[in-house]
Short mmCIF file of C-alpha atoms in Angstrom, two decimals:
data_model
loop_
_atom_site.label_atom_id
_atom_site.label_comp_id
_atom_site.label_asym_id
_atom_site.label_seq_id
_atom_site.Cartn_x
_atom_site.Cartn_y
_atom_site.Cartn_z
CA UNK A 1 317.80 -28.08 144.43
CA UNK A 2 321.18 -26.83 143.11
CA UNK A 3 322.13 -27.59 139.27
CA UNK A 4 324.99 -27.05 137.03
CA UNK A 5 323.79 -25.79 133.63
CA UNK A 6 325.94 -27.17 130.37
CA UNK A 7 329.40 -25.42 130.48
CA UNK A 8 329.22 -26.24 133.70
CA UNK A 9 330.55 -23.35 135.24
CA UNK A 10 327.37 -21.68 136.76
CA UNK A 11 325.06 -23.00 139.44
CA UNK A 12 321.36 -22.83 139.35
CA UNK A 13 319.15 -23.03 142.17
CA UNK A 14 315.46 -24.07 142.21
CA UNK A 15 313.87 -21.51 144.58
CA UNK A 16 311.13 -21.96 146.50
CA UNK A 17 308.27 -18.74 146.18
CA UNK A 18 307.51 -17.10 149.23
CA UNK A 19 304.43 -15.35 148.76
CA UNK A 20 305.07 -12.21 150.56
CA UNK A 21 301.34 -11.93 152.70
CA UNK A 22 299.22 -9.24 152.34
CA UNK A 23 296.73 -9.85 154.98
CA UNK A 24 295.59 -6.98 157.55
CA UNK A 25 296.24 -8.03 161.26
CA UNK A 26 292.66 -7.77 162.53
CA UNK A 27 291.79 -10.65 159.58
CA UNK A 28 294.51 -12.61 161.66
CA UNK A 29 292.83 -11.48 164.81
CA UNK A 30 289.58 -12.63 163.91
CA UNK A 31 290.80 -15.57 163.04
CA UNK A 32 291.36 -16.55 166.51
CA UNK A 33 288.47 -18.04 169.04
CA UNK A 34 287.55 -15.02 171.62
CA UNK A 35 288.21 -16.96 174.65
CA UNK A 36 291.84 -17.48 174.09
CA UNK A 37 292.50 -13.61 174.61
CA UNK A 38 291.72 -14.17 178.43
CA UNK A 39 294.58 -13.61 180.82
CA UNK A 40 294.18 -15.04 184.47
CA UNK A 41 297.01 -14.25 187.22
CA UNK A 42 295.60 -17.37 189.24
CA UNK A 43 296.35 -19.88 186.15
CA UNK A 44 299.36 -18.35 185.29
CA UNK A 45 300.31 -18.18 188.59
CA UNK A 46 299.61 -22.22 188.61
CA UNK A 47 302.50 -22.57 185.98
CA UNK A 48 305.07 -20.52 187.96
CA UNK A 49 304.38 -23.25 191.09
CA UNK A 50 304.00 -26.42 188.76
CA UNK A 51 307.41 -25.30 187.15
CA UNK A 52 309.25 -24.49 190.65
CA UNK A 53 307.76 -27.71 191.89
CA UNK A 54 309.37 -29.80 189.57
CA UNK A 55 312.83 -28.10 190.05
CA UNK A 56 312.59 -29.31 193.64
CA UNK A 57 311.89 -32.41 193.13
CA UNK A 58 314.59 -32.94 190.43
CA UNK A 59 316.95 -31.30 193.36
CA UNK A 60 315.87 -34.13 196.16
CA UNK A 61 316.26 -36.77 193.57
CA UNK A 62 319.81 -36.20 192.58
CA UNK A 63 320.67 -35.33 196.65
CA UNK A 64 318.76 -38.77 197.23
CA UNK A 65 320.41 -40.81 194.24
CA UNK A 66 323.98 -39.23 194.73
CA UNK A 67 323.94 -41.02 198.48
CA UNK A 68 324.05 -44.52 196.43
CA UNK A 69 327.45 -42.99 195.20
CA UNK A 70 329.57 -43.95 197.82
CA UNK A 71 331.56 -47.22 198.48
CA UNK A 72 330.17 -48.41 200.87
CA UNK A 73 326.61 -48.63 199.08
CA UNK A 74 327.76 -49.86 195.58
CA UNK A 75 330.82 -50.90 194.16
CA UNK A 76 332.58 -49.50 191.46
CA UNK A 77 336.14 -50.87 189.25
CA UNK A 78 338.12 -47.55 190.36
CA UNK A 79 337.47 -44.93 192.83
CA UNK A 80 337.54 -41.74 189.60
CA UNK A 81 334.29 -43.64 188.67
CA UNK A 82 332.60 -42.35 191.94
CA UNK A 83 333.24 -38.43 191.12
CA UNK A 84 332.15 -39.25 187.37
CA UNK A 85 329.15 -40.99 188.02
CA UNK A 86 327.83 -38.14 190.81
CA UNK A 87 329.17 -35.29 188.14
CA UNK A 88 326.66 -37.18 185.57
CA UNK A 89 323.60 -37.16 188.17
CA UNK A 90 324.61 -33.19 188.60
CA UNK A 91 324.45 -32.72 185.18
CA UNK A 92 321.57 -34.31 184.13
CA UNK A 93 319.75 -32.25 187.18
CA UNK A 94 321.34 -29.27 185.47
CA UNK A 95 319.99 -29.86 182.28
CA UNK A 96 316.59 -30.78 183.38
CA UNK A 97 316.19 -28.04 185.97
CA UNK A 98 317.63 -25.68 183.39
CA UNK A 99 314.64 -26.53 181.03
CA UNK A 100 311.52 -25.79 183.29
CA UNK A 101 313.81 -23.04 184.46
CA UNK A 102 313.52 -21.84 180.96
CA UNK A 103 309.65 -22.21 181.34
CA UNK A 104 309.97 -19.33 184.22
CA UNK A 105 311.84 -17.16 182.06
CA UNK A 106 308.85 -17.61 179.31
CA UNK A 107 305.91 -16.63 182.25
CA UNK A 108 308.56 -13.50 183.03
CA UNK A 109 308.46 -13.09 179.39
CA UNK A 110 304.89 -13.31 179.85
CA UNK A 111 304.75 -10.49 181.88
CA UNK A 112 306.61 -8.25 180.07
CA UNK A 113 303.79 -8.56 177.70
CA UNK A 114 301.22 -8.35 179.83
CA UNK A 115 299.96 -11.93 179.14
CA UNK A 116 300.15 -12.96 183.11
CA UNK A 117 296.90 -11.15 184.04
CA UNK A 118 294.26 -8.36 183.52
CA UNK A 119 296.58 -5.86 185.91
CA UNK A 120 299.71 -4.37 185.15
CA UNK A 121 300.65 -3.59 188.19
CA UNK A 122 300.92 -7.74 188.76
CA UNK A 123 302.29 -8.58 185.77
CA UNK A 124 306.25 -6.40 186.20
CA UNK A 125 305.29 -6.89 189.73
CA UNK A 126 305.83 -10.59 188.80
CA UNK A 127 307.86 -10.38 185.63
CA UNK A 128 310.34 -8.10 187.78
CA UNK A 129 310.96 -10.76 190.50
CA UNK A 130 310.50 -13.99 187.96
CA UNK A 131 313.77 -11.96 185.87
CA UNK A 132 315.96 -10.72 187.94
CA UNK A 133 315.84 -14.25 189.84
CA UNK A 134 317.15 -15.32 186.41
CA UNK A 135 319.69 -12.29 185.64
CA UNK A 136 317.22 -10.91 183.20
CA UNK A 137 316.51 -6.93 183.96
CA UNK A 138 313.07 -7.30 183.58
CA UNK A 139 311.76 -3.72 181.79
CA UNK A 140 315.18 -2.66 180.11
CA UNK A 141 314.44 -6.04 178.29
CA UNK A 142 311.17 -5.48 178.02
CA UNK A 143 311.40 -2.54 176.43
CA UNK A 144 313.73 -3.46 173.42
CA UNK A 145 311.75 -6.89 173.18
CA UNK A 146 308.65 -4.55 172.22
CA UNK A 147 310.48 -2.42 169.65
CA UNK A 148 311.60 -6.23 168.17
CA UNK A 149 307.30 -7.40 167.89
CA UNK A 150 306.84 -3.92 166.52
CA UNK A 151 309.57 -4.02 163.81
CA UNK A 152 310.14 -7.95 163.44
CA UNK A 153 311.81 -8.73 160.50
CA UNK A 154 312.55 -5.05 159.64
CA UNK A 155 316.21 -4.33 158.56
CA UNK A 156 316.27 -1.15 160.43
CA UNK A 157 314.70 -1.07 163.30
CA UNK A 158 313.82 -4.89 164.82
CA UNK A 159 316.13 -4.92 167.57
CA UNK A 160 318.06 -8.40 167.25
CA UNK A 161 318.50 -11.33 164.84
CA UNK A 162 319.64 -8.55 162.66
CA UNK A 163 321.00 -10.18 159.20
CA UNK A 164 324.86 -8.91 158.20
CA UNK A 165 324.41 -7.49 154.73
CA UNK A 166 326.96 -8.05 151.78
CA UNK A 167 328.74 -4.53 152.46
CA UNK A 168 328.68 -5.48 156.14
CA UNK A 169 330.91 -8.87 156.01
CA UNK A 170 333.23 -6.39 153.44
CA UNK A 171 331.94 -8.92 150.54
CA UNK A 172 332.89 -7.14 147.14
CA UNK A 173 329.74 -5.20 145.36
CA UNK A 174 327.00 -7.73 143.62
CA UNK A 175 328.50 -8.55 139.83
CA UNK A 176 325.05 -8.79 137.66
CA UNK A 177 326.85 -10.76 135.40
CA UNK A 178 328.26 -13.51 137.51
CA UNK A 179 325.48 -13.62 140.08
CA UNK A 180 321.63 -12.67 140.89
CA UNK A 181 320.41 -10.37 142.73
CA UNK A 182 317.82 -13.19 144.10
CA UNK A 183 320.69 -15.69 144.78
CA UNK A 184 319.39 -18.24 141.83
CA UNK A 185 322.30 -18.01 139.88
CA UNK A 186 325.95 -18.32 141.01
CA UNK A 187 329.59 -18.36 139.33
CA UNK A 188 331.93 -21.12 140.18
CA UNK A 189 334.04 -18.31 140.14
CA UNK A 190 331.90 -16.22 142.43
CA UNK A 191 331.14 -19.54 144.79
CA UNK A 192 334.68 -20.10 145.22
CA UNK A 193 335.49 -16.93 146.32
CA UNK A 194 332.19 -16.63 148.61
CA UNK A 195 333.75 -19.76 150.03
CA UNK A 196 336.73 -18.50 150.75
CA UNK A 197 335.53 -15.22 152.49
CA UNK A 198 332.55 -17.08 154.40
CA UNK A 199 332.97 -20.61 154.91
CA UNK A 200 333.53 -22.54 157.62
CA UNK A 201 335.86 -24.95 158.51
CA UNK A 202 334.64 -28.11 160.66
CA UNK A 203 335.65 -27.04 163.74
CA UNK A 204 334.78 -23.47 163.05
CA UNK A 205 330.98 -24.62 162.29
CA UNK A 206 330.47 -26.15 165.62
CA UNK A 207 332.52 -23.79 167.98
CA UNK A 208 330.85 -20.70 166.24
CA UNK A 209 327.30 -21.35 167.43
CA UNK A 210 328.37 -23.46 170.98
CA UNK A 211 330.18 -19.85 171.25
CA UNK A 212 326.83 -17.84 170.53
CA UNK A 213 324.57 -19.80 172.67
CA UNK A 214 326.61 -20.10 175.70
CA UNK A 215 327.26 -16.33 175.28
CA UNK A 216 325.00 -14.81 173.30
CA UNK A 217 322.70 -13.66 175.90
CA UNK A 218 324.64 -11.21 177.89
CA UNK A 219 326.77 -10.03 174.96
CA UNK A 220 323.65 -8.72 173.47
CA UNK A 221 322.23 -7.59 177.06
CA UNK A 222 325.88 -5.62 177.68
CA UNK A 223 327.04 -4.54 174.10
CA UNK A 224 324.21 -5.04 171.77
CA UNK A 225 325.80 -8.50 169.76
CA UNK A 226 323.47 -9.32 167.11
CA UNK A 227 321.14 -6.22 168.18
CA UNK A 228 320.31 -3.48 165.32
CA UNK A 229 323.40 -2.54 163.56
CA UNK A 230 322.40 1.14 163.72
CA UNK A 231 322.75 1.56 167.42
CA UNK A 232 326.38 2.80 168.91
CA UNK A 233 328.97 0.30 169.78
CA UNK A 234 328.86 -1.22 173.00
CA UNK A 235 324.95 0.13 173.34
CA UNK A 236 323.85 -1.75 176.80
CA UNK A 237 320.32 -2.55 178.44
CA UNK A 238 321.90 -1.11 181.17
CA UNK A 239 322.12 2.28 180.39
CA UNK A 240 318.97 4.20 181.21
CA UNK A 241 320.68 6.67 178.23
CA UNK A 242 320.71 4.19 175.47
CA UNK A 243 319.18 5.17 172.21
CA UNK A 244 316.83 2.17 172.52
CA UNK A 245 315.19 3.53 175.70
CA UNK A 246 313.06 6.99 176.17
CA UNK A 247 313.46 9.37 178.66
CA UNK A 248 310.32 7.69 180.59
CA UNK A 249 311.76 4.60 180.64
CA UNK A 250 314.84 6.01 182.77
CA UNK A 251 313.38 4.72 186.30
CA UNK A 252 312.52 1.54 184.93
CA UNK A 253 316.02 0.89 183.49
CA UNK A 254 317.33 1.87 187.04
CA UNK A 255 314.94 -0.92 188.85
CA UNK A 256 315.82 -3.40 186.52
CA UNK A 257 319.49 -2.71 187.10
CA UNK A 258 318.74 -2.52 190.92
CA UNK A 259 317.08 -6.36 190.36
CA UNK A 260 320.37 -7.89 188.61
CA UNK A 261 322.50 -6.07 191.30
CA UNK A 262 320.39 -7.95 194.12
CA UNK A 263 320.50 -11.01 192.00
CA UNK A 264 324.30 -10.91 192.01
CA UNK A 265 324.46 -10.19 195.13
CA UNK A 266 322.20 -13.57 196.20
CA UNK A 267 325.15 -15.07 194.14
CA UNK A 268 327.95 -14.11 195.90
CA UNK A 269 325.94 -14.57 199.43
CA UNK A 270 324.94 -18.23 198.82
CA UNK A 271 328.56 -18.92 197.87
CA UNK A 272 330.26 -17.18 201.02
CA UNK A 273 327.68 -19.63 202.62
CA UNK A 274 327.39 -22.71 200.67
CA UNK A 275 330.35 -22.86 199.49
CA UNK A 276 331.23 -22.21 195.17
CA UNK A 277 330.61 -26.20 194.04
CA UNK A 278 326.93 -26.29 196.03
CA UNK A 279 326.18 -22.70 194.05
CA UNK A 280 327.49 -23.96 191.03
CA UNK A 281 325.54 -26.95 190.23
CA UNK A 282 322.64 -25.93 192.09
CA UNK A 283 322.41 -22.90 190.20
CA UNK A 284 323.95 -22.00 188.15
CA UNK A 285 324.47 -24.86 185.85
CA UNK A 286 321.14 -24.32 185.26
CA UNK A 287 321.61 -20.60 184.67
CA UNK A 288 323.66 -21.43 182.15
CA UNK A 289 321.24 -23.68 180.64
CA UNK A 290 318.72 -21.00 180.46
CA UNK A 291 320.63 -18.80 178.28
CA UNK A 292 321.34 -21.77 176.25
CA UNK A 293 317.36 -22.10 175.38
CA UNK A 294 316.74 -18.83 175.83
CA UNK A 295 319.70 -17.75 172.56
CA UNK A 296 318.83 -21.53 170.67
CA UNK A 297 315.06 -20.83 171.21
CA UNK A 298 314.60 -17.24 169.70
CA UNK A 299 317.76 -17.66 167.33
CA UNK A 300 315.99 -20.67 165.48
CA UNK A 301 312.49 -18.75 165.55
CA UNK A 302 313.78 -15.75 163.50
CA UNK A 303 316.27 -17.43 161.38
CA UNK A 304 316.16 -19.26 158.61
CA UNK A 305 316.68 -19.44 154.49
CA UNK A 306 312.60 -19.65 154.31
CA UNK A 307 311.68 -16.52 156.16
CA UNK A 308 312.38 -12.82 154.71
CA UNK A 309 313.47 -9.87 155.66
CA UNK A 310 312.16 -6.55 154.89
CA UNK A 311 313.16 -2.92 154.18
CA UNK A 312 310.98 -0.52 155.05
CA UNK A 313 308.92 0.35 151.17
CA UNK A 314 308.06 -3.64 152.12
CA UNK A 315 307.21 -3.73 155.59
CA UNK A 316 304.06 -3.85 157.37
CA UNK A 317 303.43 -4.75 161.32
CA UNK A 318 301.34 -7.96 159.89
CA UNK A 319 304.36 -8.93 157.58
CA UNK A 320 306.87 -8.75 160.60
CA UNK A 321 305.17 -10.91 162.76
CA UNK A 322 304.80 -13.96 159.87
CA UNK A 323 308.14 -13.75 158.97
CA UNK A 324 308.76 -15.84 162.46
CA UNK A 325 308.53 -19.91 162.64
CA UNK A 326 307.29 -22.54 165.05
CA UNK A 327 309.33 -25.00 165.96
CA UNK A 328 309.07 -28.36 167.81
CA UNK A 329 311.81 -27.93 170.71
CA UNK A 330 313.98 -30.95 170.98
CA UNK A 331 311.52 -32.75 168.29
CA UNK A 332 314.85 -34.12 166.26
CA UNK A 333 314.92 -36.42 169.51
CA UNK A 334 311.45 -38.21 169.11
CA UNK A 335 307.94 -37.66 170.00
CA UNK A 336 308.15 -38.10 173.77
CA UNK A 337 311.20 -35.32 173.80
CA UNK A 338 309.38 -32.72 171.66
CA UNK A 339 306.44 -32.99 174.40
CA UNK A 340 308.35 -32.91 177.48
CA UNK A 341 310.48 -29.94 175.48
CA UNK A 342 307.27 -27.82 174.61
CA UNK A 343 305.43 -29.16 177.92
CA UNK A 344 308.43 -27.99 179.99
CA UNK A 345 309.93 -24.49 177.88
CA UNK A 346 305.61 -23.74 178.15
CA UNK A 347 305.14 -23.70 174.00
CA UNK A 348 307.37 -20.75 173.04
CA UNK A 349 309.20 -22.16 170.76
CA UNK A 350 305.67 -24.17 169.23
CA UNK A 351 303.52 -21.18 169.17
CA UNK A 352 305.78 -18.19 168.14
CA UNK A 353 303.93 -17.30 165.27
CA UNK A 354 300.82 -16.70 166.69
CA UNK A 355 302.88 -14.80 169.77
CA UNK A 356 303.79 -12.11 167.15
CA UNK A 357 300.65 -11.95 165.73
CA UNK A 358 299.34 -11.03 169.52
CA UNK A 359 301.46 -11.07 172.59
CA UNK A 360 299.41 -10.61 175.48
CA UNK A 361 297.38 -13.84 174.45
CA UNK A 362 298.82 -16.19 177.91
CA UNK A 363 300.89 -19.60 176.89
CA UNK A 364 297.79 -22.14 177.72
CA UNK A 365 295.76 -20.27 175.23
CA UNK A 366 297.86 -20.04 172.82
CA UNK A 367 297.76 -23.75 171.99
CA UNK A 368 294.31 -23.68 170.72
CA UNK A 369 294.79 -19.92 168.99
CA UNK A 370 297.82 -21.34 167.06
CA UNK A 371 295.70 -24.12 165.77
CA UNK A 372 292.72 -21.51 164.67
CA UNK A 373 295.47 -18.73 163.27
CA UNK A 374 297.55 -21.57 161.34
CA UNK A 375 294.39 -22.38 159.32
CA UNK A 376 293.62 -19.13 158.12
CA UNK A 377 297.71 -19.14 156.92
CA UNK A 378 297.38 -21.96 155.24
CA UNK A 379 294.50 -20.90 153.01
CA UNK A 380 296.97 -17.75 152.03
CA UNK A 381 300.55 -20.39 151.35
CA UNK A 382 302.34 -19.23 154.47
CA UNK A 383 304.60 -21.03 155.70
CA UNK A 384 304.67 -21.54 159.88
CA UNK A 385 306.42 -24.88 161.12
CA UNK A 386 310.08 -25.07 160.36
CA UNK A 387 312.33 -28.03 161.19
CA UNK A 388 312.80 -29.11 164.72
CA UNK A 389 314.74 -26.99 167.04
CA UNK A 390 318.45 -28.58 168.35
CA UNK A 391 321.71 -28.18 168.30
CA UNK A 392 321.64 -29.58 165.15
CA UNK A 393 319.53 -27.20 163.54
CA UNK A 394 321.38 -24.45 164.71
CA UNK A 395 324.43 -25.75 163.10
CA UNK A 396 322.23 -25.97 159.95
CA UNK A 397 321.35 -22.51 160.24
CA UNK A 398 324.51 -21.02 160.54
CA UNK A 399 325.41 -22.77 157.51
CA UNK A 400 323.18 -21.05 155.16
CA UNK A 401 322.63 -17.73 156.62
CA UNK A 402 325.55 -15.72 155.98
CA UNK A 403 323.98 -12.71 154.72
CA UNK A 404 321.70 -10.84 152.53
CA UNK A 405 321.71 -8.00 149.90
CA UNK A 406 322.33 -4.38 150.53
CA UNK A 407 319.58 -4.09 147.57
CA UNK A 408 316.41 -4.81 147.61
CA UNK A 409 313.05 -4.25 150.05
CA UNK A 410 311.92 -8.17 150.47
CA UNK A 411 315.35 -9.96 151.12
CA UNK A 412 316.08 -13.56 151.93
CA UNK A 413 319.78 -15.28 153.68
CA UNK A 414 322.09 -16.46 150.96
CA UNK A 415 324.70 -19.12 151.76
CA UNK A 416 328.54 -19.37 152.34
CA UNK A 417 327.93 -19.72 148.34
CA UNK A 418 326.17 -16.73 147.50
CA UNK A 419 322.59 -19.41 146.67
CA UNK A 420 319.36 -18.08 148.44
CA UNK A 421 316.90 -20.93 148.74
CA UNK A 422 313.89 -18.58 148.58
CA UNK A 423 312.66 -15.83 146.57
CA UNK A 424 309.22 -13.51 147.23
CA UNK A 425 305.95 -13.38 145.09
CA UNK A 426 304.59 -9.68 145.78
CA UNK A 427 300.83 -9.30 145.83
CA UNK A 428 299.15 -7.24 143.38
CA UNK A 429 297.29 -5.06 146.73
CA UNK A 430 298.83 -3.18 149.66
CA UNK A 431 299.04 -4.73 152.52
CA UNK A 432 297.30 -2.90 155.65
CA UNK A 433 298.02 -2.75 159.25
CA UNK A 434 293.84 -1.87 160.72
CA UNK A 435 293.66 -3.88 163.91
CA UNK A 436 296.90 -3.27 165.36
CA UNK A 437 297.44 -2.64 168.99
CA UNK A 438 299.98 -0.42 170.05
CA UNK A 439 301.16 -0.38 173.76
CA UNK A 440 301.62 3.08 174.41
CA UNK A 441 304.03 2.33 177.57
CA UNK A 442 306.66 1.51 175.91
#
């Protein structure tokens, strides 16, 4: 809650604590029941078919309903109602299709983690085709994804959802004596000119993010947009030589190029033959839509004025992977929305958390280890579920993280204000990282 104090020139904010966790990852481990740790290719493998299944059938229904659009089975005021009313049935397919869609790109996801089953050799066997059928190169991406669960959070070396410091928007140096360090106290002075620099204007708040997650995807695939700051300009996924890769991964980065090339290639093949419009809304409507989760999805799950950032004095593997949140996908719409939103996206956006806490536990388990692994956070005042993720929340979201400090190891967003709604408790012990598993591949 914001304040004025008497002269009323300054404005005080009534932080919420964060109390920065200092719990070793096998306690989180442990905290989870055994069984969920099981991977099997033939359940996983169930999810791939239920998902593609339901694509189908969404595809026969809208062929089958758009046959009622026609004049001579129902009549309609003016003939421009016919095209709008079989564009609507398209797009509603699109949408829907797009969703479960989504749910393939999670089990390809899956794979990359080596969640789908006990053999490697199946899972990028899998995750390769699963990808590049969805324009994803499957180990360039996997690679960088594993540096991010290594280093989530970390201001120098996660690999996306980077925050834009002060000295990085150009923003002039802190002034101790018109603001704090911690955001809690702010100027008018200093919030009028933060305004002016950062704030958005009605239209600019809603094109901004529409612009990020219709694009945000394959600028950060091709040219590293909103990957770590540290990296060259115009750093790609798909150059084998890219500072995010090793020299072992140079083959892979090849075969997941060669997968995106065959992928394009389907493209332009299935519109020589069907013709652009069948393409189009067949595919790659939901395409599109895919990216949309995919950016809305991971963007909501790492940002936020509740979760911090860290510099590395602060930053431990176990911290990273808490400073995350679940969300309930397309919850704002009502109960029976945030079901058929986790149900058909299979829980990443519900069980993120726990995903960061151990990523090779598969998407069917995780239900049940999120349960177990949020009660041992509770007990230590850490915060898991954030608000619902939609468009709306993104819109909130870019509305209060602008950026944080150039000083300090434990840092949280501040507003288009300069007002940080958080600020960390530090535990009196250091924090440990015994229990966790490195993948040596990547």
């Amino acid at each position: 809650m914001a304040r004025k104090d008497d002269d009323e020139k300054v404005t005080v904010v009534d932080q919420g604590v964060y109390p920065v966790p200092d719990i070793p990852i096998k306690d989180l481990l442990d905290a989870i029941p055994a069984h969920c740790f099981k991977r099997s290719a033939f359940r996983s493998g169930l999810y791939i078919a239920w998902d593609l299944f339901v694509i189908v059938c969404l595809y026969k229904a809208t062929v089958y309903a758009n046959t009622f659009v026609d004049p001579a089975v129902i009549s309609l005021p003016h003939p421009y109602l016919y095209t709008a009313l079989s564009v609507s049935l398209w797009a509603l397919y699109g949408f829907w299709a797009g969703l479960f869609a989504t749910g393939l790109w999670v089990i390809g996801h899956e794979c990359g983690h080596q969640a789908f089953s006990e053999s490697k050799t199946v899972n990028n066997t899998v995750g390769w085709f699963l990808h590049s059928a969805l324009g994803v190169p499957y180990h360039s991406w996997r690679v960088s994804h594993a540096k991010h669960h290594a280093s989530t959070g970390h201001m120098t070396q996660d690999q996306v959802f980077v925050p834009t410091t002060r000295s990085g928007l150009g923003l002039p140096p802190l002034d101790p004596a018109r603001e704090d360090l911690l955001g809690s106290r702010v100027t008018e002075e200093v919030k009028k000119e933060m305004w002016e620099a950062l704030g958005d204007s009605p239209i600019g708040a809603i094109l901004t993010p529409a612009s990020y997650l219709l694009g945000g995807w394959w600028t950060y695939i091709l040219m590293n947009a909103s990957g770590q700051p540290k990296y060259p300009k115009g750093t790609s996924h798909f150059n084998p030589n890219s500072p995010m890769f090793m020299p072992h991964h140079y083959n892979q980065v090849i075969m997941s190029t060669i997968g995106i090339l065959i992928w394009l290639g389907c493209i332009a093949a299935s519109i020589y033959y069907k013709g652009f419009l069948e393409v189009f809304r067949t595919y790659l409507v939901p395409y599109l839509w895919v990216n949309h989760w995919l950016v809305l999805i991971t963007f909501l799950q790492h940002t936020d004025p509740l979760l911090p950032h860290y510099r590395a004095p602060e930053f431990t593997f176990a911290r990273g992977a808490l400073a995350t949140l679940d969300r309930n996908l397309l919850g704002d719409l009502g109960s029976v929305m945030a079901w058929i939103g986790s149900h058909a996206t299979n829980g990443i956006s519900e069980t993120h958390v726990l995903h960061h806490v151990c990523s090779k536990i598969p998407h069917y388990n995780a239900w049940e280890a999120s349960t177990a692994l949020k009660k041992r956070l509770a007990s230590a005042g850490i915060p898991t579920d954030g608000a619902p993720g939609g468009w709306a929340e993104v819109h909130r979201v870019f509305k209060e993280c602008k950026f944080v400090e150039d000083e300090g190891d434990v840092v949280f967003f501040k507003n288009a204000y300069g007002l940080a709604q958080m600020k960390p408790a530090m535990p009196e012990s250091t924090a440990s990282d015994s229990g966790v598993e490195v993948d040596k591949e990547n």
